[in-house]
Amino acid sequence: MSAEPRINDRIRVPEVRLVGPSGEQVGIVPLAKALELAQEYDLDLVEVAATARPPVCKLMDYGKFKYESAMKAREARKNQAHTVIKEMKLRPKIDPHDYDTKKGHVVRFLKQGDKVKITIMFRGREQSRPELGFRLLQRLAEDVQDLGFVESNPKQDGRNMIMVLGPHKKKTEAMAEAREAQAARKAGRQPRQDEQAEEPQAPADAG
């Protein structure tokens, strides 16, 4: 299938079903008449449905149409969401400070719309206490339940225990929110400083 539609004198049929510049139905007309109308409007005759009988053609500015289509495709690619799986590794006897730090990373990943694979690493005699890892994973899932959900329940994988958390937000939503927040910070930071600088001084008590 050709990526480019046939236009103007490349169209080789005796008649076409013509659509006007504003989308109005002109009807079935001879190809010569359609090309004549295209010249009158200073537009192109573009075949938009080649398999129809007769083929459907539209009067349009093909160069502008191609440019707008390319811009839409570029924007769609920019906003396309690629699911990323981040990984966070914990020990079953993690200290509170380290736990809070690791949880902070998990929160950030989920807010970005990414999945997070949580791995509990058992060493030595810890392997005989899988319930420690299970409880830790449960605790983490509860701590971040506003942002994510357990997509894959905890399961033993050799010396490790693994759980996967999925974000409540879609990646596209998270990306859009991040852009909005960044724009708001840029717009709001400067005025607040100005307001502080211009805050009037209280008059001294003359009494």
PDB file of C-alpha atoms in Angstrom:
ATOM      1  CA  MET A   1       0.000   0.000   0.000  1.00  0.00           C
ATOM      2  CA  SER A   2       1.419   3.379  -1.017  1.00  0.00           C
ATOM      3  CA  ALA A   3       1.924   5.822   1.835  1.00  0.00           C
ATOM      4  CA  GLU A   4       1.250   8.785  -0.442  1.00  0.00           C
ATOM      5  CA  PRO A   5      -2.215   9.281  -1.956  1.00  0.00           C
ATOM      6  CA  ARG A   6      -2.508  10.081  -5.635  1.00  0.00           C
ATOM      7  CA  ILE A   7      -3.039  13.767  -6.369  1.00  0.00           C
ATOM      8  CA  ASN A   8      -4.021  15.880  -9.374  1.00  0.00           C
ATOM      9  CA  ASP A   9      -2.852  14.415 -12.716  1.00  0.00           C
ATOM     10  CA  ARG A  10      -1.684  11.188 -11.033  1.00  0.00           C
ATOM     11  CA  ILE A  11      -5.347  10.228 -10.571  1.00  0.00           C
ATOM     12  CA  ARG A  12      -6.277   7.954 -13.506  1.00  0.00           C
ATOM     13  CA  VAL A  13     -10.037   7.320 -13.393  1.00  0.00           C
ATOM     14  CA  PRO A  14     -12.856   8.666 -15.589  1.00  0.00           C
ATOM     15  CA  GLU A  15     -14.881  10.090 -12.697  1.00  0.00           C
ATOM     16  CA  VAL A  16     -14.627  10.705  -8.954  1.00  0.00           C
ATOM     17  CA  ARG A  17     -16.913  11.303  -5.989  1.00  0.00           C
ATOM     18  CA  LEU A  18     -15.874  14.837  -5.099  1.00  0.00           C
ATOM     19  CA  VAL A  19     -15.720  16.381  -1.628  1.00  0.00           C
ATOM     20  CA  GLY A  20     -15.360  20.169  -1.461  1.00  0.00           C
ATOM     21  CA  PRO A  21     -12.776  22.157   0.570  1.00  0.00           C
ATOM     22  CA  SER A  22     -15.096  22.449   3.589  1.00  0.00           C
ATOM     23  CA  GLY A  23     -16.127  18.785   3.538  1.00  0.00           C
ATOM     24  CA  GLU A  24     -19.294  19.352   1.530  1.00  0.00           C
ATOM     25  CA  GLN A  25     -20.416  16.575  -0.842  1.00  0.00           C
ATOM     26  CA  VAL A  26     -20.252  17.797  -4.455  1.00  0.00           C
ATOM     27  CA  GLY A  27     -21.214  14.425  -5.941  1.00  0.00           C
ATOM     28  CA  ILE A  28     -19.906  12.274  -8.784  1.00  0.00           C
ATOM     29  CA  VAL A  29     -18.180  14.388 -11.421  1.00  0.00           C
ATOM     30  CA  PRO A  30     -15.859  13.673 -14.381  1.00  0.00           C
ATOM     31  CA  LEU A  31     -12.163  13.773 -13.450  1.00  0.00           C
ATOM     32  CA  ALA A  32     -11.591  16.696 -15.860  1.00  0.00           C
ATOM     33  CA  LYS A  33     -14.292  18.724 -14.051  1.00  0.00           C
ATOM     34  CA  ALA A  34     -12.771  17.912 -10.632  1.00  0.00           C
ATOM     35  CA  LEU A  35      -9.319  19.028 -11.813  1.00  0.00           C
ATOM     36  CA  GLU A  36     -10.837  22.200 -13.219  1.00  0.00           C
ATOM     37  CA  LEU A  37     -12.467  22.988  -9.862  1.00  0.00           C
ATOM     38  CA  ALA A  38      -9.153  22.347  -8.104  1.00  0.00           C
ATOM     39  CA  GLN A  39      -7.497  24.940 -10.340  1.00  0.00           C
ATOM     40  CA  GLU A  40     -10.295  27.443  -9.708  1.00  0.00           C
ATOM     41  CA  TYR A  41      -9.925  27.085  -5.928  1.00  0.00           C
ATOM     42  CA  ASP A  42      -6.099  27.011  -6.229  1.00  0.00           C
ATOM     43  CA  LEU A  43      -6.139  23.673  -4.381  1.00  0.00           C
ATOM     44  CA  ASP A  44      -5.083  20.089  -5.039  1.00  0.00           C
ATOM     45  CA  LEU A  45      -7.350  17.188  -5.963  1.00  0.00           C
ATOM     46  CA  VAL A  46      -6.418  14.430  -3.488  1.00  0.00           C
ATOM     47  CA  GLU A  47      -7.622  10.833  -3.687  1.00  0.00           C
ATOM     48  CA  VAL A  48      -8.728  10.014  -0.097  1.00  0.00           C
ATOM     49  CA  ALA A  49     -10.507   6.681  -0.705  1.00  0.00           C
ATOM     50  CA  ALA A  50      -8.911   4.877  -3.653  1.00  0.00           C
ATOM     51  CA  THR A  51     -10.887   1.634  -3.236  1.00  0.00           C
ATOM     52  CA  ALA A  52     -14.318   3.286  -3.375  1.00  0.00           C
ATOM     53  CA  ARG A  53     -16.256   3.151  -6.651  1.00  0.00           C
ATOM     54  CA  PRO A  54     -15.799   5.736  -7.937  1.00  0.00           C
ATOM     55  CA  PRO A  55     -12.779   6.816  -5.837  1.00  0.00           C
ATOM     56  CA  VAL A  56     -13.424   9.643  -3.362  1.00  0.00           C
ATOM     57  CA  CYS A  57     -11.352  12.755  -3.933  1.00  0.00           C
ATOM     58  CA  LYS A  58     -11.179  15.947  -1.913  1.00  0.00           C
ATOM     59  CA  LEU A  59     -10.162  19.488  -2.764  1.00  0.00           C
ATOM     60  CA  MET A  60      -7.469  20.582  -0.296  1.00  0.00           C
ATOM     61  CA  ASP A  61      -4.110  22.284   0.134  1.00  0.00           C
ATOM     62  CA  TYR A  62      -2.076  19.087   0.085  1.00  0.00           C
ATOM     63  CA  GLY A  63       1.176  20.711   1.246  1.00  0.00           C
ATOM     64  CA  LYS A  64      -0.568  22.187   4.295  1.00  0.00           C
ATOM     65  CA  PHE A  65      -2.348  18.867   4.940  1.00  0.00           C
ATOM     66  CA  LYS A  66       0.972  16.969   4.877  1.00  0.00           C
ATOM     67  CA  TYR A  67       2.609  19.480   7.231  1.00  0.00           C
ATOM     68  CA  GLU A  68      -0.273  19.336   9.745  1.00  0.00           C
ATOM     69  CA  SER A  69      -0.317  15.525   9.593  1.00  0.00           C
ATOM     70  CA  ALA A  70       3.433  15.387  10.259  1.00  0.00           C
ATOM     71  CA  MET A  71       3.067  17.749  13.244  1.00  0.00           C
ATOM     72  CA  LYS A  72       0.229  15.643  14.716  1.00  0.00           C
ATOM     73  CA  ALA A  73       2.282  12.464  14.308  1.00  0.00           C
ATOM     74  CA  ARG A  74       5.267  14.131  15.980  1.00  0.00           C
ATOM     75  CA  GLU A  75       3.125  15.288  18.915  1.00  0.00           C
ATOM     76  CA  ALA A  76       1.623  11.802  19.257  1.00  0.00           C
ATOM     77  CA  ARG A  77       5.110  10.265  19.387  1.00  0.00           C
ATOM     78  CA  LYS A  78       6.191  12.816  22.006  1.00  0.00           C
ATOM     79  CA  ASN A  79       3.222  11.917  24.212  1.00  0.00           C
ATOM     80  CA  GLN A  80       3.523   8.183  23.623  1.00  0.00           C
ATOM     81  CA  ALA A  81       3.788   6.260  26.857  1.00  0.00           C
ATOM     82  CA  HIS A  82       6.490   3.636  27.191  1.00  0.00           C
ATOM     83  CA  THR A  83       5.917   1.393  30.179  1.00  0.00           C
ATOM     84  CA  VAL A  84       9.083   1.303  32.238  1.00  0.00           C
ATOM     85  CA  ILE A  85       9.766  -1.186  35.022  1.00  0.00           C
ATOM     86  CA  LYS A  86      12.003   0.273  37.729  1.00  0.00           C
ATOM     87  CA  GLU A  87      13.632  -1.988  40.282  1.00  0.00           C
ATOM     88  CA  MET A  88      14.124  -1.397  43.998  1.00  0.00           C
ATOM     89  CA  LYS A  89      16.127  -3.822  46.154  1.00  0.00           C
ATOM     90  CA  LEU A  90      15.621  -4.170  49.906  1.00  0.00           C
ATOM     91  CA  ARG A  91      17.008  -6.358  52.666  1.00  0.00           C
ATOM     92  CA  PRO A  92      14.523  -8.108  54.998  1.00  0.00           C
ATOM     93  CA  LYS A  93      16.054  -6.420  58.092  1.00  0.00           C
ATOM     94  CA  ILE A  94      16.253  -2.924  56.587  1.00  0.00           C
ATOM     95  CA  ASP A  95      16.640  -0.060  59.057  1.00  0.00           C
ATOM     96  CA  PRO A  96      13.867   2.612  59.244  1.00  0.00           C
ATOM     97  CA  HIS A  97      15.900   5.368  57.568  1.00  0.00           C
ATOM     98  CA  ASP A  98      16.850   3.174  54.598  1.00  0.00           C
ATOM     99  CA  TYR A  99      13.258   1.986  54.321  1.00  0.00           C
ATOM    100  CA  ASP A 100      11.977   5.571  54.139  1.00  0.00           C
ATOM    101  CA  THR A 101      14.563   6.412  51.473  1.00  0.00           C
ATOM    102  CA  LYS A 102      13.671   3.377  49.354  1.00  0.00           C
ATOM    103  CA  LYS A 103       9.948   4.040  49.821  1.00  0.00           C
ATOM    104  CA  GLY A 104      10.533   7.609  48.593  1.00  0.00           C
ATOM    105  CA  HIS A 105      12.022   6.253  45.366  1.00  0.00           C
ATOM    106  CA  VAL A 106       9.055   3.887  44.908  1.00  0.00           C
ATOM    107  CA  VAL A 107       6.634   6.799  45.439  1.00  0.00           C
ATOM    108  CA  ARG A 108       8.490   8.854  42.813  1.00  0.00           C
ATOM    109  CA  PHE A 109       8.440   6.009  40.274  1.00  0.00           C
ATOM    110  CA  LEU A 110       4.707   5.388  40.764  1.00  0.00           C
ATOM    111  CA  LYS A 111       3.957   9.118  40.446  1.00  0.00           C
ATOM    112  CA  GLN A 112       5.815   9.054  37.113  1.00  0.00           C
ATOM    113  CA  GLY A 113       3.486   6.265  35.963  1.00  0.00           C
ATOM    114  CA  ASP A 114       6.157   3.550  36.054  1.00  0.00           C
ATOM    115  CA  LYS A 115       5.871   0.016  37.400  1.00  0.00           C
ATOM    116  CA  VAL A 116       8.197  -0.958  40.224  1.00  0.00           C
ATOM    117  CA  LYS A 117       9.704  -4.405  40.779  1.00  0.00           C
ATOM    118  CA  ILE A 118      10.507  -4.784  44.469  1.00  0.00           C
ATOM    119  CA  THR A 119      13.172  -7.387  45.264  1.00  0.00           C
ATOM    120  CA  ILE A 120      13.851  -8.604  48.806  1.00  0.00           C
ATOM    121  CA  MET A 121      17.343 -10.119  48.970  1.00  0.00           C
ATOM    122  CA  PHE A 122      17.854 -12.878  51.546  1.00  0.00           C
ATOM    123  CA  ARG A 123      21.337 -13.800  52.721  1.00  0.00           C
ATOM    124  CA  GLY A 124      22.552 -16.675  54.857  1.00  0.00           C
ATOM    125  CA  ARG A 125      20.137 -17.647  57.607  1.00  0.00           C
ATOM    126  CA  GLU A 126      17.623 -14.999  56.444  1.00  0.00           C
ATOM    127  CA  GLN A 127      16.540 -17.519  53.801  1.00  0.00           C
ATOM    128  CA  SER A 128      14.837 -19.554  56.528  1.00  0.00           C
ATOM    129  CA  ARG A 129      12.644 -16.534  57.401  1.00  0.00           C
ATOM    130  CA  PRO A 130      10.706 -15.749  54.177  1.00  0.00           C
ATOM    131  CA  GLU A 131       7.882 -14.266  56.284  1.00  0.00           C
ATOM    132  CA  LEU A 132      10.158 -11.284  57.047  1.00  0.00           C
ATOM    133  CA  GLY A 133      10.318 -10.418  53.364  1.00  0.00           C
ATOM    134  CA  PHE A 134       6.622 -11.056  52.872  1.00  0.00           C
ATOM    135  CA  ARG A 135       5.694  -8.705  55.744  1.00  0.00           C
ATOM    136  CA  LEU A 136       8.044  -6.025  54.417  1.00  0.00           C
ATOM    137  CA  LEU A 137       6.485  -6.208  50.956  1.00  0.00           C
ATOM    138  CA  GLN A 138       2.988  -6.029  52.444  1.00  0.00           C
ATOM    139  CA  ARG A 139       3.978  -2.990  54.489  1.00  0.00           C
ATOM    140  CA  LEU A 140       5.420  -1.221  51.440  1.00  0.00           C
ATOM    141  CA  ALA A 141       2.311  -1.999  49.355  1.00  0.00           C
ATOM    142  CA  GLU A 142       0.103  -0.515  52.088  1.00  0.00           C
ATOM    143  CA  ASP A 143       2.316   2.578  52.443  1.00  0.00           C
ATOM    144  CA  VAL A 144       1.991   3.420  48.719  1.00  0.00           C
ATOM    145  CA  GLN A 145      -1.562   2.154  48.095  1.00  0.00           C
ATOM    146  CA  ASP A 146      -2.744   5.689  47.165  1.00  0.00           C
ATOM    147  CA  LEU A 147      -0.318   5.691  44.220  1.00  0.00           C
ATOM    148  CA  GLY A 148      -0.069   2.041  43.207  1.00  0.00           C
ATOM    149  CA  PHE A 149      -1.437  -1.458  43.516  1.00  0.00           C
ATOM    150  CA  VAL A 150       0.044  -4.951  43.740  1.00  0.00           C
ATOM    151  CA  GLU A 151       0.189  -6.133  40.141  1.00  0.00           C
ATOM    152  CA  SER A 152       2.157  -9.288  40.911  1.00  0.00           C
ATOM    153  CA  ASN A 153       1.904 -10.825  44.394  1.00  0.00           C
ATOM    154  CA  PRO A 154       5.062 -11.624  46.379  1.00  0.00           C
ATOM    155  CA  LYS A 155       6.708 -14.825  45.216  1.00  0.00           C
ATOM    156  CA  GLN A 156       9.961 -16.592  46.000  1.00  0.00           C
ATOM    157  CA  ASP A 157      12.583 -16.534  43.240  1.00  0.00           C
ATOM    158  CA  GLY A 158      15.657 -18.426  44.398  1.00  0.00           C
ATOM    159  CA  ARG A 159      17.206 -16.424  47.250  1.00  0.00           C
ATOM    160  CA  ASN A 160      14.987 -13.419  46.487  1.00  0.00           C
ATOM    161  CA  MET A 161      11.337 -12.537  46.944  1.00  0.00           C
ATOM    162  CA  ILE A 162       9.743 -10.385  44.251  1.00  0.00           C
ATOM    163  CA  MET A 163       6.616  -8.244  44.024  1.00  0.00           C
ATOM    164  CA  VAL A 164       5.552  -5.870  41.236  1.00  0.00           C
ATOM    165  CA  LEU A 165       3.657  -2.635  41.942  1.00  0.00           C
ATOM    166  CA  GLY A 166       1.668  -0.967  39.172  1.00  0.00           C
ATOM    167  CA  PRO A 167       0.776   2.756  39.147  1.00  0.00           C
ATOM    168  CA  HIS A 168      -2.843   3.885  39.404  1.00  0.00           C
ATOM    169  CA  LYS A 169      -2.074   6.654  36.893  1.00  0.00           C
ATOM    170  CA  LYS A 170      -1.339   5.962  33.265  1.00  0.00           C
ATOM    171  CA  LYS A 171       2.061   7.063  32.016  1.00  0.00           C
ATOM    172  CA  THR A 172       0.499   9.672  29.717  1.00  0.00           C
ATOM    173  CA  GLU A 173      -1.449  11.215  32.633  1.00  0.00           C
ATOM    174  CA  ALA A 174       1.669  11.333  34.796  1.00  0.00           C
ATOM    175  CA  MET A 175       3.659  12.981  31.975  1.00  0.00           C
ATOM    176  CA  ALA A 176       0.933  15.589  31.412  1.00  0.00           C
ATOM    177  CA  GLU A 177       0.703  16.364  35.129  1.00  0.00           C
ATOM    178  CA  ALA A 178       4.478  16.699  35.402  1.00  0.00           C
ATOM    179  CA  ARG A 179       4.506  19.196  32.515  1.00  0.00           C
ATOM    180  CA  GLU A 180       1.656  21.192  34.084  1.00  0.00           C
ATOM    181  CA  ALA A 181       3.403  21.257  37.470  1.00  0.00           C
ATOM    182  CA  GLN A 182       6.646  22.407  35.855  1.00  0.00           C
ATOM    183  CA  ALA A 183       4.830  25.194  33.986  1.00  0.00           C
ATOM    184  CA  ALA A 184       3.035  26.236  37.190  1.00  0.00           C
ATOM    185  CA  ARG A 185       6.324  26.379  39.102  1.00  0.00           C
ATOM    186  CA  LYS A 186       7.916  28.526  36.403  1.00  0.00           C
ATOM    187  CA  ALA A 187       4.908  30.861  36.313  1.00  0.00           C
ATOM    188  CA  GLY A 188       4.427  31.039  40.078  1.00  0.00           C
ATOM    189  CA  ARG A 189       7.951  31.253  41.464  1.00  0.00           C
ATOM    190  CA  GLN A 190       8.850  34.772  40.321  1.00  0.00           C
ATOM    191  CA  PRO A 191       5.623  36.578  41.324  1.00  0.00           C
ATOM    192  CA  ARG A 192       5.900  35.224  44.870  1.00  0.00           C
ATOM    193  CA  GLN A 193       9.383  36.716  45.216  1.00  0.00           C
ATOM    194  CA  ASP A 194       8.158  40.029  43.810  1.00  0.00           C
ATOM    195  CA  GLU A 195       5.251  40.088  46.234  1.00  0.00           C
ATOM    196  CA  GLN A 196       7.612  39.537  49.138  1.00  0.00           C
ATOM    197  CA  ALA A 197       9.882  42.323  47.926  1.00  0.00           C
ATOM    198  CA  GLU A 198       6.975  44.739  47.552  1.00  0.00           C
ATOM    199  CA  GLU A 199       5.294  43.858  50.855  1.00  0.00           C
ATOM    200  CA  PRO A 200       4.619  47.221  52.581  1.00  0.00           C
ATOM    201  CA  GLN A 201       6.375  47.999  55.883  1.00  0.00           C
ATOM    202  CA  ALA A 202       4.170  48.591  58.922  1.00  0.00           C
ATOM    203  CA  PRO A 203       4.281  52.321  59.873  1.00  0.00           C
ATOM    204  CA  ALA A 204       6.328  53.157  62.986  1.00  0.00           C
ATOM    205  CA  ASP A 205       4.285  54.060  66.051  1.00  0.00           C
ATOM    206  CA  ALA A 206       4.529  57.833  66.426  1.00  0.00           C
ATOM    207  CA  GLY A 207       2.957  57.823  69.909  1.00  0.00           C
TER     208      GLY A 207
END
